[in-house]
Amino acid sequence: MDTMACPDCDLLQQLPALPPGGKVRCCRCGHVLAVGSSDPFDRPLALTIAAAIAFIVAHTTPLMGLSAVGRHASTTIGQGAYEMWVQGERITATIVAFCAVLAPGGYILFMLTVLLAVRRPPAPRWVGEMLRGAHAMRPWSMNEVMLLGILVALIKIAELATVEPGVGMYAVGALVILFAAIAATVDPHAIWARVAWAREADPSPRDSHGRQAGR
Ligand SMILES: [Zn+2]
């Protein structure tokens, strides 16, 4: 049995073993503390592998191609950020590189390592640090913002030149959906339950993000 602090009201309570699809609510405020997933590791792992493939495709194939007066040009996300850097837009280039390349790449890498490592319990203690890293990266990986930006640019440029959406753009669209699906299927509580030090080295209770209760 696990002890957990409610994220809303901080009440410490024991979580019973959950059947697949079962839910535990806080007995004081009703916040859902844990949901019993029928498949807490394999489904998010499959989605994360799909996201890794979509990420590689999104960054190696052209986002869009432009043709105007007989000339043709196409660019990838990385080339776009590099061009901005060269033209002096260094802050924008850094933000694009971080939110479109480093953060989503880091999130996929962390999640992939965590989900592979927890397949055989007990998971080593560094898995906890990786899971924290993934949580820190998620808000910064702004695939949906990037997709919106690309669409706005497409509509604006379409007046001046012929624009063909590239494979990369469909891959970014797939990434938006996959990231949401990973967040919906991954169960941090099940992962923490398999991390060795959460129970053995440190007996104090932790919440679903691994923070110690009562701090
Ligand atoms: Zn509560």
PDB file of C-alpha atoms and ligand atoms in Angstrom:
ATOM      1  CA  MET A   1       0.000   0.000   0.000  1.00  0.00           C
ATOM      2  CA  ASP A   2       1.237   3.502  -0.844  1.00  0.00           C
ATOM      3  CA  THR A   3       0.935   6.622   1.236  1.00  0.00           C
ATOM      4  CA  MET A   4       0.236   9.772  -0.707  1.00  0.00           C
ATOM      5  CA  ALA A   5      -0.407  13.433   0.049  1.00  0.00           C
ATOM      6  CA  CYS A   6      -3.373  14.949  -1.773  1.00  0.00           C
ATOM      7  CA  PRO A   7      -2.016  17.637  -4.166  1.00  0.00           C
ATOM      8  CA  ASP A   8      -5.005  19.878  -3.369  1.00  0.00           C
ATOM      9  CA  CYS A   9      -5.459  19.673   0.408  1.00  0.00           C
ATOM     10  CA  ASP A  10      -2.280  17.874   1.580  1.00  0.00           C
ATOM     11  CA  LEU A  11      -4.163  15.172   3.482  1.00  0.00           C
ATOM     12  CA  LEU A  12      -1.971  12.098   3.852  1.00  0.00           C
ATOM     13  CA  GLN A  13      -3.788   8.905   3.018  1.00  0.00           C
ATOM     14  CA  GLN A  14      -3.165   5.276   2.164  1.00  0.00           C
ATOM     15  CA  LEU A  15      -3.947   4.252  -1.403  1.00  0.00           C
ATOM     16  CA  PRO A  16      -5.493   0.809  -1.838  1.00  0.00           C
ATOM     17  CA  ALA A  17      -4.492  -1.499  -4.705  1.00  0.00           C
ATOM     18  CA  LEU A  18      -6.439  -0.359  -7.767  1.00  0.00           C
ATOM     19  CA  PRO A  19      -8.292  -2.508 -10.293  1.00  0.00           C
ATOM     20  CA  PRO A  20      -7.823  -1.456 -13.970  1.00  0.00           C
ATOM     21  CA  GLY A  21      -9.999   1.594 -14.606  1.00  0.00           C
ATOM     22  CA  GLY A  22     -10.580   2.185 -10.863  1.00  0.00           C
ATOM     23  CA  LYS A  23     -10.178   5.636  -9.319  1.00  0.00           C
ATOM     24  CA  VAL A  24      -9.102   6.824  -5.884  1.00  0.00           C
ATOM     25  CA  ARG A  25     -10.479  10.135  -4.651  1.00  0.00           C
ATOM     26  CA  CYS A  26      -9.239  12.172  -1.714  1.00  0.00           C
ATOM     27  CA  CYS A  27     -11.590  11.450   1.202  1.00  0.00           C
ATOM     28  CA  ARG A  28     -11.549  15.116   2.260  1.00  0.00           C
ATOM     29  CA  CYS A  29     -11.746  17.144  -0.987  1.00  0.00           C
ATOM     30  CA  GLY A  30     -12.564  14.601  -3.694  1.00  0.00           C
ATOM     31  CA  HIS A  31      -9.470  15.270  -5.855  1.00  0.00           C
ATOM     32  CA  VAL A  32      -8.675  12.214  -8.010  1.00  0.00           C
ATOM     33  CA  LEU A  33      -5.440  10.859  -6.512  1.00  0.00           C
ATOM     34  CA  ALA A  34      -4.807   7.904  -8.807  1.00  0.00           C
ATOM     35  CA  VAL A  35      -6.405   6.105 -11.718  1.00  0.00           C
ATOM     36  CA  GLY A  36      -5.778   2.391 -12.163  1.00  0.00           C
ATOM     37  CA  SER A  37      -4.447   2.024 -15.694  1.00  0.00           C
ATOM     38  CA  SER A  38      -4.933  -1.313 -17.406  1.00  0.00           C
ATOM     39  CA  ASP A  39      -1.688  -0.788 -19.292  1.00  0.00           C
ATOM     40  CA  PRO A  40       0.481   1.766 -17.473  1.00  0.00           C
ATOM     41  CA  PHE A  41       3.780   1.091 -19.267  1.00  0.00           C
ATOM     42  CA  ASP A  42       3.338  -0.468 -22.719  1.00  0.00           C
ATOM     43  CA  ARG A  43       0.820   1.974 -24.206  1.00  0.00           C
ATOM     44  CA  PRO A  44       2.736   5.146 -23.276  1.00  0.00           C
ATOM     45  CA  LEU A  45       5.940   3.439 -24.455  1.00  0.00           C
ATOM     46  CA  ALA A  46       4.405   2.680 -27.862  1.00  0.00           C
ATOM     47  CA  LEU A  47       3.160   6.285 -28.130  1.00  0.00           C
ATOM     48  CA  THR A  48       6.571   7.638 -27.098  1.00  0.00           C
ATOM     49  CA  ILE A  49       8.356   5.530 -29.746  1.00  0.00           C
ATOM     50  CA  ALA A  50       5.857   6.853 -32.329  1.00  0.00           C
ATOM     51  CA  ALA A  51       6.571  10.405 -31.097  1.00  0.00           C
ATOM     52  CA  ALA A  52      10.339   9.812 -31.443  1.00  0.00           C
ATOM     53  CA  ILE A  53       9.846   8.720 -35.075  1.00  0.00           C
ATOM     54  CA  ALA A  54       7.560  11.722 -35.796  1.00  0.00           C
ATOM     55  CA  PHE A  55      10.136  14.009 -34.134  1.00  0.00           C
ATOM     56  CA  ILE A  56      12.957  12.716 -36.362  1.00  0.00           C
ATOM     57  CA  VAL A  57      10.765  13.067 -39.484  1.00  0.00           C
ATOM     58  CA  ALA A  58       9.673  16.581 -38.419  1.00  0.00           C
ATOM     59  CA  HIS A  59      13.280  17.703 -38.123  1.00  0.00           C
ATOM     60  CA  THR A  60      14.810  16.033 -41.158  1.00  0.00           C
ATOM     61  CA  THR A  61      12.189  16.728 -43.823  1.00  0.00           C
ATOM     62  CA  PRO A  62      11.183  20.176 -45.140  1.00  0.00           C
ATOM     63  CA  LEU A  63       8.360  21.951 -43.331  1.00  0.00           C
ATOM     64  CA  MET A  64       7.297  23.671 -46.490  1.00  0.00           C
ATOM     65  CA  GLY A  65       8.481  24.455 -49.971  1.00  0.00           C
ATOM     66  CA  LEU A  66       8.162  27.813 -51.653  1.00  0.00           C
ATOM     67  CA  SER A  67       8.234  28.574 -55.334  1.00  0.00           C
ATOM     68  CA  ALA A  68       8.147  32.066 -56.784  1.00  0.00           C
ATOM     69  CA  VAL A  69       9.250  33.364 -60.169  1.00  0.00           C
ATOM     70  CA  GLY A  70      10.803  30.037 -61.098  1.00  0.00           C
ATOM     71  CA  ARG A  71      12.846  29.661 -57.932  1.00  0.00           C
ATOM     72  CA  HIS A  72      12.235  26.983 -55.347  1.00  0.00           C
ATOM     73  CA  ALA A  73      13.289  26.872 -51.699  1.00  0.00           C
ATOM     74  CA  SER A  74      12.459  24.600 -48.787  1.00  0.00           C
ATOM     75  CA  THR A  75      13.474  24.575 -45.172  1.00  0.00           C
ATOM     76  CA  THR A  76      13.491  22.421 -42.045  1.00  0.00           C
ATOM     77  CA  ILE A  77      12.860  23.684 -38.502  1.00  0.00           C
ATOM     78  CA  GLY A  78      16.565  23.635 -37.615  1.00  0.00           C
ATOM     79  CA  GLN A  79      17.546  25.514 -40.789  1.00  0.00           C
ATOM     80  CA  GLY A  80      14.853  28.085 -40.052  1.00  0.00           C
ATOM     81  CA  ALA A  81      16.243  28.723 -36.565  1.00  0.00           C
ATOM     82  CA  TYR A  82      19.798  28.885 -37.958  1.00  0.00           C
ATOM     83  CA  GLU A  83      18.753  31.415 -40.630  1.00  0.00           C
ATOM     84  CA  MET A  84      17.128  33.585 -37.952  1.00  0.00           C
ATOM     85  CA  TRP A  85      20.367  33.437 -35.909  1.00  0.00           C
ATOM     86  CA  VAL A  86      22.470  34.429 -38.936  1.00  0.00           C
ATOM     87  CA  GLN A  87      20.161  37.339 -39.735  1.00  0.00           C
ATOM     88  CA  GLY A  88      20.599  38.730 -36.225  1.00  0.00           C
ATOM     89  CA  GLU A  89      17.307  37.553 -34.685  1.00  0.00           C
ATOM     90  CA  ARG A  90      19.222  35.757 -31.965  1.00  0.00           C
ATOM     91  CA  ILE A  91      16.619  35.810 -29.189  1.00  0.00           C
ATOM     92  CA  THR A  92      13.869  34.484 -31.492  1.00  0.00           C
ATOM     93  CA  ALA A  93      16.247  31.856 -32.884  1.00  0.00           C
ATOM     94  CA  THR A  94      17.124  30.691 -29.359  1.00  0.00           C
ATOM     95  CA  ILE A  95      13.449  30.486 -28.328  1.00  0.00           C
ATOM     96  CA  VAL A  96      12.537  28.546 -31.478  1.00  0.00           C
ATOM     97  CA  ALA A  97      15.475  26.163 -30.998  1.00  0.00           C
ATOM     98  CA  PHE A  98      14.553  25.580 -27.351  1.00  0.00           C
ATOM     99  CA  CYS A  99      10.766  25.213 -27.700  1.00  0.00           C
ATOM    100  CA  ALA A 100      10.753  23.349 -31.022  1.00  0.00           C
ATOM    101  CA  VAL A 101      13.903  21.209 -30.798  1.00  0.00           C
ATOM    102  CA  LEU A 102      15.491  20.899 -27.344  1.00  0.00           C
ATOM    103  CA  ALA A 103      12.392  20.721 -25.101  1.00  0.00           C
ATOM    104  CA  PRO A 104      10.329  18.230 -27.148  1.00  0.00           C
ATOM    105  CA  GLY A 105      13.474  16.195 -27.902  1.00  0.00           C
ATOM    106  CA  GLY A 106      14.376  16.145 -24.201  1.00  0.00           C
ATOM    107  CA  TYR A 107      10.823  15.174 -23.229  1.00  0.00           C
ATOM    108  CA  ILE A 108      10.772  12.248 -25.677  1.00  0.00           C
ATOM    109  CA  LEU A 109      14.245  11.119 -24.587  1.00  0.00           C
ATOM    110  CA  PHE A 110      13.425  11.290 -20.853  1.00  0.00           C
ATOM    111  CA  MET A 111      10.061   9.528 -21.258  1.00  0.00           C
ATOM    112  CA  LEU A 112      11.593   6.822 -23.459  1.00  0.00           C
ATOM    113  CA  THR A 113      14.346   6.129 -20.904  1.00  0.00           C
ATOM    114  CA  VAL A 114      11.903   6.157 -17.959  1.00  0.00           C
ATOM    115  CA  LEU A 115       9.388   3.848 -19.648  1.00  0.00           C
ATOM    116  CA  LEU A 116      12.099   1.395 -20.754  1.00  0.00           C
ATOM    117  CA  ALA A 117      13.758   1.403 -17.314  1.00  0.00           C
ATOM    118  CA  VAL A 118      10.535   0.737 -15.335  1.00  0.00           C
ATOM    119  CA  ARG A 119       9.626  -2.334 -17.342  1.00  0.00           C
ATOM    120  CA  ARG A 120      11.681  -4.475 -14.952  1.00  0.00           C
ATOM    121  CA  PRO A 121      11.024  -3.522 -11.296  1.00  0.00           C
ATOM    122  CA  PRO A 122      12.564  -2.287  -9.115  1.00  0.00           C
ATOM    123  CA  ALA A 123      13.603   0.625 -11.316  1.00  0.00           C
ATOM    124  CA  PRO A 124      16.906   2.344 -10.473  1.00  0.00           C
ATOM    125  CA  ARG A 125      16.701   5.629  -8.566  1.00  0.00           C
ATOM    126  CA  TRP A 126      17.847   7.806 -11.481  1.00  0.00           C
ATOM    127  CA  VAL A 127      14.511   7.012 -13.161  1.00  0.00           C
ATOM    128  CA  GLY A 128      12.932   9.408 -10.644  1.00  0.00           C
ATOM    129  CA  GLU A 129      15.258  12.201 -11.758  1.00  0.00           C
ATOM    130  CA  MET A 130      14.486  11.455 -15.427  1.00  0.00           C
ATOM    131  CA  LEU A 131      10.734  11.586 -14.743  1.00  0.00           C
ATOM    132  CA  ARG A 132      11.194  14.969 -13.052  1.00  0.00           C
ATOM    133  CA  GLY A 133      13.184  16.101 -16.109  1.00  0.00           C
ATOM    134  CA  ALA A 134      10.357  15.032 -18.427  1.00  0.00           C
ATOM    135  CA  HIS A 135       7.824  16.942 -16.297  1.00  0.00           C
ATOM    136  CA  ALA A 136      10.057  20.025 -16.455  1.00  0.00           C
ATOM    137  CA  MET A 137      10.415  19.794 -20.259  1.00  0.00           C
ATOM    138  CA  ARG A 138       6.756  19.230 -21.116  1.00  0.00           C
ATOM    139  CA  PRO A 139       5.479  22.821 -20.665  1.00  0.00           C
ATOM    140  CA  TRP A 140       8.359  24.107 -22.835  1.00  0.00           C
ATOM    141  CA  SER A 141       7.802  21.817 -25.799  1.00  0.00           C
ATOM    142  CA  MET A 142       5.401  23.944 -27.771  1.00  0.00           C
ATOM    143  CA  ASN A 143       4.552  21.845 -30.807  1.00  0.00           C
ATOM    144  CA  GLU A 144       1.032  23.233 -31.014  1.00  0.00           C
ATOM    145  CA  VAL A 145       2.296  26.840 -30.897  1.00  0.00           C
ATOM    146  CA  MET A 146       4.823  26.004 -33.602  1.00  0.00           C
ATOM    147  CA  LEU A 147       2.137  24.425 -35.804  1.00  0.00           C
ATOM    148  CA  LEU A 148      -0.045  27.535 -35.439  1.00  0.00           C
ATOM    149  CA  GLY A 149       2.919  29.756 -36.315  1.00  0.00           C
ATOM    150  CA  ILE A 150       3.657  27.701 -39.423  1.00  0.00           C
ATOM    151  CA  LEU A 151       0.019  27.878 -40.548  1.00  0.00           C
ATOM    152  CA  VAL A 152      -0.081  31.659 -40.108  1.00  0.00           C
ATOM    153  CA  ALA A 153       3.166  31.975 -42.094  1.00  0.00           C
ATOM    154  CA  LEU A 154       1.761  29.674 -44.800  1.00  0.00           C
ATOM    155  CA  ILE A 155      -1.374  31.794 -45.248  1.00  0.00           C
ATOM    156  CA  LYS A 156       0.649  35.016 -45.375  1.00  0.00           C
ATOM    157  CA  ILE A 157       3.238  33.705 -47.840  1.00  0.00           C
ATOM    158  CA  ALA A 158       0.593  32.032 -50.007  1.00  0.00           C
ATOM    159  CA  GLU A 159      -0.297  35.474 -51.398  1.00  0.00           C
ATOM    160  CA  LEU A 160       3.263  35.978 -52.673  1.00  0.00           C
ATOM    161  CA  ALA A 161       4.402  32.548 -53.724  1.00  0.00           C
ATOM    162  CA  THR A 162       3.250  28.996 -54.296  1.00  0.00           C
ATOM    163  CA  VAL A 163       3.488  27.145 -50.987  1.00  0.00           C
ATOM    164  CA  GLU A 164       3.573  23.389 -50.655  1.00  0.00           C
ATOM    165  CA  PRO A 165       3.285  21.954 -47.157  1.00  0.00           C
ATOM    166  CA  GLY A 166       6.121  19.457 -46.631  1.00  0.00           C
ATOM    167  CA  VAL A 167       6.201  16.083 -44.884  1.00  0.00           C
ATOM    168  CA  GLY A 168       7.723  17.807 -41.844  1.00  0.00           C
ATOM    169  CA  MET A 169       4.548  19.759 -41.243  1.00  0.00           C
ATOM    170  CA  TYR A 170       2.384  16.637 -41.101  1.00  0.00           C
ATOM    171  CA  ALA A 171       4.948  15.158 -38.692  1.00  0.00           C
ATOM    172  CA  VAL A 172       4.630  18.224 -36.421  1.00  0.00           C
ATOM    173  CA  GLY A 173       0.837  17.766 -36.519  1.00  0.00           C
ATOM    174  CA  ALA A 174       1.271  14.119 -35.530  1.00  0.00           C
ATOM    175  CA  LEU A 175       3.599  15.190 -32.678  1.00  0.00           C
ATOM    176  CA  VAL A 176       0.901  17.503 -31.254  1.00  0.00           C
ATOM    177  CA  ILE A 177      -1.544  14.576 -31.066  1.00  0.00           C
ATOM    178  CA  LEU A 178       1.055  12.092 -29.773  1.00  0.00           C
ATOM    179  CA  PHE A 179       2.217  14.420 -26.963  1.00  0.00           C
ATOM    180  CA  ALA A 180      -1.379  14.779 -25.760  1.00  0.00           C
ATOM    181  CA  ALA A 181      -1.848  10.991 -25.966  1.00  0.00           C
ATOM    182  CA  ILE A 182       1.342  10.315 -23.955  1.00  0.00           C
ATOM    183  CA  ALA A 183       0.221  12.752 -21.241  1.00  0.00           C
ATOM    184  CA  ALA A 184      -3.175  11.047 -21.097  1.00  0.00           C
ATOM    185  CA  THR A 185      -1.861   7.462 -20.834  1.00  0.00           C
ATOM    186  CA  VAL A 186       1.267   7.798 -18.712  1.00  0.00           C
ATOM    187  CA  ASP A 187       0.725   7.128 -14.997  1.00  0.00           C
ATOM    188  CA  PRO A 188       3.413   8.828 -12.886  1.00  0.00           C
ATOM    189  CA  HIS A 189       2.121   7.067  -9.772  1.00  0.00           C
ATOM    190  CA  ALA A 190       2.701   3.625 -11.301  1.00  0.00           C
ATOM    191  CA  ILE A 191       6.210   4.698 -12.324  1.00  0.00           C
ATOM    192  CA  TRP A 192       7.013   6.047  -8.853  1.00  0.00           C
ATOM    193  CA  ALA A 193       5.729   2.818  -7.331  1.00  0.00           C
ATOM    194  CA  ARG A 194       8.474   0.995  -9.248  1.00  0.00           C
ATOM    195  CA  VAL A 195      11.314   3.373  -8.451  1.00  0.00           C
ATOM    196  CA  ALA A 196      13.402   1.614  -5.844  1.00  0.00           C
ATOM    197  CA  TRP A 197      14.404   4.505  -3.614  1.00  0.00           C
ATOM    198  CA  ALA A 198      10.885   5.879  -3.249  1.00  0.00           C
ATOM    199  CA  ARG A 199      10.255   2.997  -0.845  1.00  0.00           C
ATOM    200  CA  GLU A 200      13.545   1.660   0.389  1.00  0.00           C
ATOM    201  CA  ALA A 201      16.120   4.396   0.765  1.00  0.00           C
ATOM    202  CA  ASP A 202      13.609   7.042   1.830  1.00  0.00           C
ATOM    203  CA  PRO A 203      10.474   5.901   3.671  1.00  0.00           C
ATOM    204  CA  SER A 204       8.772   9.333   3.758  1.00  0.00           C
ATOM    205  CA  PRO A 205       5.700   9.639   1.539  1.00  0.00           C
ATOM    206  CA  ARG A 206       5.858  11.317  -1.868  1.00  0.00           C
ATOM    207  CA  ASP A 207       3.189  12.685  -4.150  1.00  0.00           C
ATOM    208  CA  SER A 208       2.688  11.743  -7.774  1.00  0.00           C
ATOM    209  CA  HIS A 209       5.513  14.041  -8.881  1.00  0.00           C
ATOM    210  CA  GLY A 210       7.926  12.557  -6.379  1.00  0.00           C
ATOM    211  CA  ARG A 211       8.045  15.582  -4.137  1.00  0.00           C
ATOM    212  CA  GLN A 212       8.145  14.819  -0.461  1.00  0.00           C
ATOM    213  CA  ALA A 213       4.869  15.472   1.309  1.00  0.00           C
ATOM    214  CA  GLY A 214       4.582  18.258   3.797  1.00  0.00           C
ATOM    215  CA  ARG A 215       7.014  20.678   2.188  1.00  0.00           C
TER     216      ARG A 215
HETATM  217 ZN    ZN B   1      -7.618  16.392  -0.811  1.00  0.00          ZN
END
